[in-house]
Coordinates of N, CA and C in Angstrom, one line a residue:
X457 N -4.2 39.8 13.0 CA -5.6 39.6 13.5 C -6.5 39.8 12.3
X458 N -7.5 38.8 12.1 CA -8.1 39.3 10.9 C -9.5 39.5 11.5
X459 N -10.6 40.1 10.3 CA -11.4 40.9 10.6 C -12.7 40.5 9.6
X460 N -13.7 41.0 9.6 CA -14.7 40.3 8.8 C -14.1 41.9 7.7
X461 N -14.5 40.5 6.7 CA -14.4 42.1 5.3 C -15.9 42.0 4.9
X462 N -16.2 43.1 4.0 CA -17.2 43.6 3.7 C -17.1 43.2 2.3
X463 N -18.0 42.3 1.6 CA -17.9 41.8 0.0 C -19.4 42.7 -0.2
X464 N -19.3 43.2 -1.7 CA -20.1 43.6 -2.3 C -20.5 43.3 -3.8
X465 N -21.1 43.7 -4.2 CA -20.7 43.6 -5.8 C -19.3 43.3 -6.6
X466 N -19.1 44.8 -6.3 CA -17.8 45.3 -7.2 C -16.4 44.4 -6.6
X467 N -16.6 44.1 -5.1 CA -15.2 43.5 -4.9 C -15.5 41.8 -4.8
X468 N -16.5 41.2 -4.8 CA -17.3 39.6 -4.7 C -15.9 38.8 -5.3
X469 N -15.8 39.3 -7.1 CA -14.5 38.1 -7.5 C -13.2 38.4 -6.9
X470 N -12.7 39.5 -6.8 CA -11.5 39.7 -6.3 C -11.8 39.1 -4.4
X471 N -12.3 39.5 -3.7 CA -12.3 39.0 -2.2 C -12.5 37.2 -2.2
X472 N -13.3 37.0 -3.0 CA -14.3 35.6 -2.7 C -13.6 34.5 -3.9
X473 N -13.7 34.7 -5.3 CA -13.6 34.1 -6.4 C -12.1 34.0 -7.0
X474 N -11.3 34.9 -6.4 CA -9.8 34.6 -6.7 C -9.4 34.4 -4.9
X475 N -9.5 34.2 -4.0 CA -9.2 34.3 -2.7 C -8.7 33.0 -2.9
X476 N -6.8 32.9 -2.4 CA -6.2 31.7 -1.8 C -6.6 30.7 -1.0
X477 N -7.0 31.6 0.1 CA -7.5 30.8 1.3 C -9.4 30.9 1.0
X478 N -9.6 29.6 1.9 CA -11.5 29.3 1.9 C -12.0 30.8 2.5
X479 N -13.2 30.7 1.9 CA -14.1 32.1 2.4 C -15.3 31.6 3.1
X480 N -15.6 32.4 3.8 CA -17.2 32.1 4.5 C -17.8 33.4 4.6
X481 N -18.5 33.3 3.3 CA -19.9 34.5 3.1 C -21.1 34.4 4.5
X482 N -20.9 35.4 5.3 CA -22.4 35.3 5.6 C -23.5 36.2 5.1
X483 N -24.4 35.6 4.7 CA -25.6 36.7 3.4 C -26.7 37.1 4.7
X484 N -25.9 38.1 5.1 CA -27.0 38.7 6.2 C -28.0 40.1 6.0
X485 N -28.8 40.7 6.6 CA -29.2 41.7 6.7 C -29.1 43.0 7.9
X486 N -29.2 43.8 7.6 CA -29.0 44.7 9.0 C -30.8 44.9 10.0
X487 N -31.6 44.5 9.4 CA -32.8 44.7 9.8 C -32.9 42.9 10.6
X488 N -32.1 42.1 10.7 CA -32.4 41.0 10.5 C -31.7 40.6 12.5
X489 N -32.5 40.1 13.4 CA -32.2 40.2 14.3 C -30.7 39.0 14.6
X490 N -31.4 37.7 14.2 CA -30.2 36.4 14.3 C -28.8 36.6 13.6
X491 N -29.1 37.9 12.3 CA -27.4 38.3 12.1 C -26.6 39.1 12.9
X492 N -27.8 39.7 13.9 CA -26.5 40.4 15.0 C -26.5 39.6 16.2
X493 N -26.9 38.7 16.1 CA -26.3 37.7 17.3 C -25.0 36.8 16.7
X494 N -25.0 36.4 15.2 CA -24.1 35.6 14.7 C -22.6 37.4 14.5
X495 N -22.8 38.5 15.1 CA -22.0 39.3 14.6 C -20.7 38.7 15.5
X496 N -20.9 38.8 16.6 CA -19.7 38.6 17.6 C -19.1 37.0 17.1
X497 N -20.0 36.0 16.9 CA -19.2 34.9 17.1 C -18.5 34.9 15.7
X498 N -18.7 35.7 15.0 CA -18.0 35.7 13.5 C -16.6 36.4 13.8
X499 N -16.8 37.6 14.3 CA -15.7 38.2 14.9 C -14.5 37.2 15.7
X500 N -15.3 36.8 16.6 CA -14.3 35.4 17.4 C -13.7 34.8 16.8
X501 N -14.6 34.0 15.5 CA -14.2 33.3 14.6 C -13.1 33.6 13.5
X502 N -13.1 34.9 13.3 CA -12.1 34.9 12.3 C -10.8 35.7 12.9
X503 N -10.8 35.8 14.3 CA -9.9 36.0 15.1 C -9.3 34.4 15.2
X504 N -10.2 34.0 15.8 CA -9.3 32.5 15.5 C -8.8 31.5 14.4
X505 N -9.1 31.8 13.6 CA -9.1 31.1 12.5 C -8.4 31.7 11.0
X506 N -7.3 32.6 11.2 CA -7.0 33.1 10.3 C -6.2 32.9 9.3
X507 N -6.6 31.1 9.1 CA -6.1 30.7 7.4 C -7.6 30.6 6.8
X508 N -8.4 31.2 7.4 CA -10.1 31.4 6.4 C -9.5 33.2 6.5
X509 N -10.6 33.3 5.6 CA -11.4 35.0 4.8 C -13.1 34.7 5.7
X510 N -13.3 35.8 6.2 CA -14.5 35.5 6.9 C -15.1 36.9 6.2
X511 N -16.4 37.0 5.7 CA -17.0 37.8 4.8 C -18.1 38.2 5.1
X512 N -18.8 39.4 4.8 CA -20.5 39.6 4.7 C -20.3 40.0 3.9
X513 N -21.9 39.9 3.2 CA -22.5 40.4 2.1 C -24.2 40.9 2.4
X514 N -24.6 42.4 2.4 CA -25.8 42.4 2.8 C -26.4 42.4 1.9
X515 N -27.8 41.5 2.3 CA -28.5 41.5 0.7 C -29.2 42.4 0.2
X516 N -29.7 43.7 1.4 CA -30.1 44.7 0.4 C -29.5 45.7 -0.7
X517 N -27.9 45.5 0.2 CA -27.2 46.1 -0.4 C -26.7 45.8 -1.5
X518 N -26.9 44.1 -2.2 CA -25.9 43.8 -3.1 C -27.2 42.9 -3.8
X519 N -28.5 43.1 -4.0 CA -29.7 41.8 -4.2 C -29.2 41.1 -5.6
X520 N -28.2 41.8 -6.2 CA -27.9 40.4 -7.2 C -27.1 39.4 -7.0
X521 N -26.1 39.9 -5.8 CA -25.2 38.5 -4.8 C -26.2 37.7 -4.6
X522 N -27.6 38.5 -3.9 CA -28.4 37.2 -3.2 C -29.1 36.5 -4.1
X523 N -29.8 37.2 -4.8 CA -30.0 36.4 -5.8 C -29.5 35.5 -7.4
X524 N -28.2 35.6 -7.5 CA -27.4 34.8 -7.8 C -26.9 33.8 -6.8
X525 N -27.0 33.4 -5.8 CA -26.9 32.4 -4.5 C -28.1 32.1 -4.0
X526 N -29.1 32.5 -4.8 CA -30.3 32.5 -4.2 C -30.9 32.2 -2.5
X527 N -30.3 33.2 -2.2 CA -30.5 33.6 -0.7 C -32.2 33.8 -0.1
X528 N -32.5 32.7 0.2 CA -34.0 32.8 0.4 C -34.4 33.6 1.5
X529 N -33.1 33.0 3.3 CA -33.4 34.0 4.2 C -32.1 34.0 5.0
X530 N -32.1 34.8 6.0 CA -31.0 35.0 6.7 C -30.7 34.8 7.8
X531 N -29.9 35.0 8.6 CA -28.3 34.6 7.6 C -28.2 33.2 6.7
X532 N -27.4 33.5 6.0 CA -27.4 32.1 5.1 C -25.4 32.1 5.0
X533 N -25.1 30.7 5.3 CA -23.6 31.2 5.0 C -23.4 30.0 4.0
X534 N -22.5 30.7 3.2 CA -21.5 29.7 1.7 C -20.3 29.9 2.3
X535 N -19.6 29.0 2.2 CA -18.5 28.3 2.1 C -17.7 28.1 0.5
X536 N -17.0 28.9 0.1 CA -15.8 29.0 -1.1 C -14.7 28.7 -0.5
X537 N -14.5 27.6 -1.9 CA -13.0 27.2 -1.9 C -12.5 27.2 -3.1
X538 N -11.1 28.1 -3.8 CA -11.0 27.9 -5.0 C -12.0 28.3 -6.1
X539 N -13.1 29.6 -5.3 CA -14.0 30.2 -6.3 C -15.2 29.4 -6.5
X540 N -15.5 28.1 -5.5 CA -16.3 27.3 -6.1 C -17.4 27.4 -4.5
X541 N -18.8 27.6 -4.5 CA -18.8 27.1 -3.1 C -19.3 25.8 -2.9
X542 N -18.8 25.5 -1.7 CA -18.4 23.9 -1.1 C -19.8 23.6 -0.1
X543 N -20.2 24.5 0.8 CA -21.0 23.8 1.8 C -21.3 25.6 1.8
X544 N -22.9 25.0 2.7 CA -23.9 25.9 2.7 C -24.6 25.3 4.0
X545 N -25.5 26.8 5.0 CA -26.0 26.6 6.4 C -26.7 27.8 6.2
X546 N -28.1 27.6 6.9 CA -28.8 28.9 7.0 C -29.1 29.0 8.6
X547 N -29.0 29.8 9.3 CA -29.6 30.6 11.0 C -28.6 30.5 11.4
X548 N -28.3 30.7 13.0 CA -27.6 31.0 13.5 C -27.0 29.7 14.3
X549 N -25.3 29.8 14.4 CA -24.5 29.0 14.1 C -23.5 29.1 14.8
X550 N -23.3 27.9 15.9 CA -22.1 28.4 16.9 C -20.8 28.0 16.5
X551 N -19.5 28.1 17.1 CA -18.5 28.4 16.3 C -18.2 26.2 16.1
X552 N -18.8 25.5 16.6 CA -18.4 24.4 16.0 C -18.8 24.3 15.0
X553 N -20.0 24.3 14.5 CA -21.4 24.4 13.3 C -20.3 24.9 12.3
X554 N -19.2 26.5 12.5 CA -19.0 26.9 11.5 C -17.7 26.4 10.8
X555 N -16.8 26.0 12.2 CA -15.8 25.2 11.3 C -16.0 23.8 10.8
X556 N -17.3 23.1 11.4 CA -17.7 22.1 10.2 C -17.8 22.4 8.9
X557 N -18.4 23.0 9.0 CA -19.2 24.1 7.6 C -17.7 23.8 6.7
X558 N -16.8 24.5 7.4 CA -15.4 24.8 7.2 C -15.1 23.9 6.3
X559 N -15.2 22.8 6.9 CA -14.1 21.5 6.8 C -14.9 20.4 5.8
X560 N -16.0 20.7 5.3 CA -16.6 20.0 4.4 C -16.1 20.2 2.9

Protein backbone atom coordinates (compact mmCIF):
# COMPACT_ATOMS: atom_id res chain seq x y z
CA UNK A 1 0.00 0.00 0.00
CA UNK A 2 1.55 3.14 -0.75
CA UNK A 3 1.23 6.45 0.95
CA UNK A 4 1.83 10.10 0.11
CA UNK A 5 5.53 10.92 1.19
CA UNK A 6 6.44 14.08 2.41
CA UNK A 7 9.29 15.84 -0.09
CA UNK A 8 11.23 18.69 1.28
CA UNK A 9 14.32 20.23 0.60
CA UNK A 10 16.76 17.97 1.80
CA UNK A 11 15.04 14.74 0.40
CA UNK A 12 13.40 16.58 -3.19
CA UNK A 13 16.52 14.79 -5.43
CA UNK A 14 16.68 11.58 -3.81
CA UNK A 15 12.47 11.05 -3.56
CA UNK A 16 11.61 13.15 -6.89
CA UNK A 17 14.93 13.56 -9.11
CA UNK A 18 16.45 9.95 -8.92
CA UNK A 19 12.85 8.18 -8.41
CA UNK A 20 12.30 5.06 -10.93
CA UNK A 21 8.87 5.29 -11.09
CA UNK A 22 6.86 8.92 -12.18
CA UNK A 23 6.16 11.33 -9.21
CA UNK A 24 3.33 13.66 -8.60
CA UNK A 25 4.35 16.66 -6.43
CA UNK A 26 1.43 18.34 -5.07
CA UNK A 27 2.82 22.03 -3.92
CA UNK A 28 0.18 22.55 -1.38
CA UNK A 29 -0.32 24.57 1.79
CA UNK A 30 -1.77 23.73 5.17
CA UNK A 31 -3.60 27.12 5.53
CA UNK A 32 -4.86 26.45 2.04
CA UNK A 33 -8.58 25.16 2.04
CA UNK A 34 -8.75 23.15 -1.75
CA UNK A 35 -5.46 21.15 -0.50
CA UNK A 36 -7.47 19.51 2.16
CA UNK A 37 -10.16 18.57 -0.07
CA UNK A 38 -7.53 17.15 -2.71
CA UNK A 39 -6.01 15.31 0.79
CA UNK A 40 -8.23 12.19 0.62
CA UNK A 41 -8.42 11.75 -3.12
CA UNK A 42 -4.55 11.74 -3.18
CA UNK A 43 -4.68 9.20 -0.58
CA UNK A 44 -7.09 7.01 -2.88
CA UNK A 45 -4.97 7.75 -5.52
CA UNK A 46 -1.81 6.50 -4.49
CA UNK A 47 -3.62 3.54 -2.99
CA UNK A 48 -4.48 2.78 -6.30
CA UNK A 49 -2.00 3.50 -8.34
CA UNK A 50 1.15 2.14 -6.97
CA UNK A 51 3.55 2.18 -9.93
CA UNK A 52 3.45 6.26 -9.27
CA UNK A 53 5.34 8.09 -5.98
CA UNK A 54 2.63 10.41 -4.95
CA UNK A 55 4.32 13.41 -3.04
CA UNK A 56 3.72 16.84 -1.11
CA UNK A 57 5.70 19.49 -0.78
CA UNK A 58 4.54 22.49 1.52
CA UNK A 59 5.46 25.74 0.33
CA UNK A 60 5.92 27.41 3.49
CA UNK A 61 7.91 24.83 4.55
CA UNK A 62 10.31 24.46 1.62
CA UNK A 63 9.77 28.37 -0.36
CA UNK A 64 12.83 27.47 -2.44
CA UNK A 65 10.92 24.18 -3.96
CA UNK A 66 8.23 26.72 -4.73
CA UNK A 67 9.97 28.98 -5.92
CA UNK A 68 12.23 27.07 -8.10
CA UNK A 69 8.89 25.60 -9.74
CA UNK A 70 7.55 28.77 -9.41
CA UNK A 71 4.47 27.88 -7.59
CA UNK A 72 2.25 30.94 -8.00
CA UNK A 73 -0.84 29.25 -6.02
CA UNK A 74 -2.29 26.19 -4.66
CA UNK A 75 -2.35 23.37 -5.01
CA UNK A 76 -0.29 23.21 -8.00
CA UNK A 77 0.66 19.61 -9.11
CA UNK A 78 4.12 18.54 -11.37
CA UNK A 79 4.34 15.54 -12.77
CA UNK A 80 8.27 13.99 -12.86
CA UNK A 81 9.49 11.48 -14.97
CA UNK A 82 13.04 10.53 -15.00
CA UNK A 83 13.89 13.86 -12.90
CA UNK A 84 12.37 15.94 -15.55
CA UNK A 85 8.81 17.43 -15.02
CA UNK A 86 6.39 16.37 -17.78
CA UNK A 87 2.89 17.91 -17.07
CA UNK A 88 1.66 20.48 -14.70
CA UNK A 89 -2.23 21.33 -13.16
CA UNK A 90 -3.22 23.93 -10.67
CA UNK A 91 -6.77 23.48 -8.07
CA UNK A 92 -8.40 20.87 -7.34
CA UNK A 93 -8.44 17.64 -9.25
CA UNK A 94 -10.47 14.50 -9.43
CA UNK A 95 -8.87 11.25 -9.72
CA UNK A 96 -9.43 11.18 -13.73
CA UNK A 97 -7.78 14.86 -14.07
CA UNK A 98 -4.85 13.14 -12.18
CA UNK A 99 -4.08 10.15 -14.06
CA UNK A 100 -4.31 12.21 -17.23
CA UNK A 101 -1.91 14.51 -15.68
CA UNK A 102 -0.28 11.00 -15.29
CA UNK A 103 -0.25 9.81 -18.66
CA UNK A 104 1.00 12.92 -20.51
Amino acid sequence: MMMIVKINTNNFEELVLKSEKPVLVDFFATWCGPCKMMHPVLEEFSQEHTNFVIGQVDVDASPDLARKFQIMSVPTFIVFKAGKPTAQAVGVLPKPQLMALMQQ
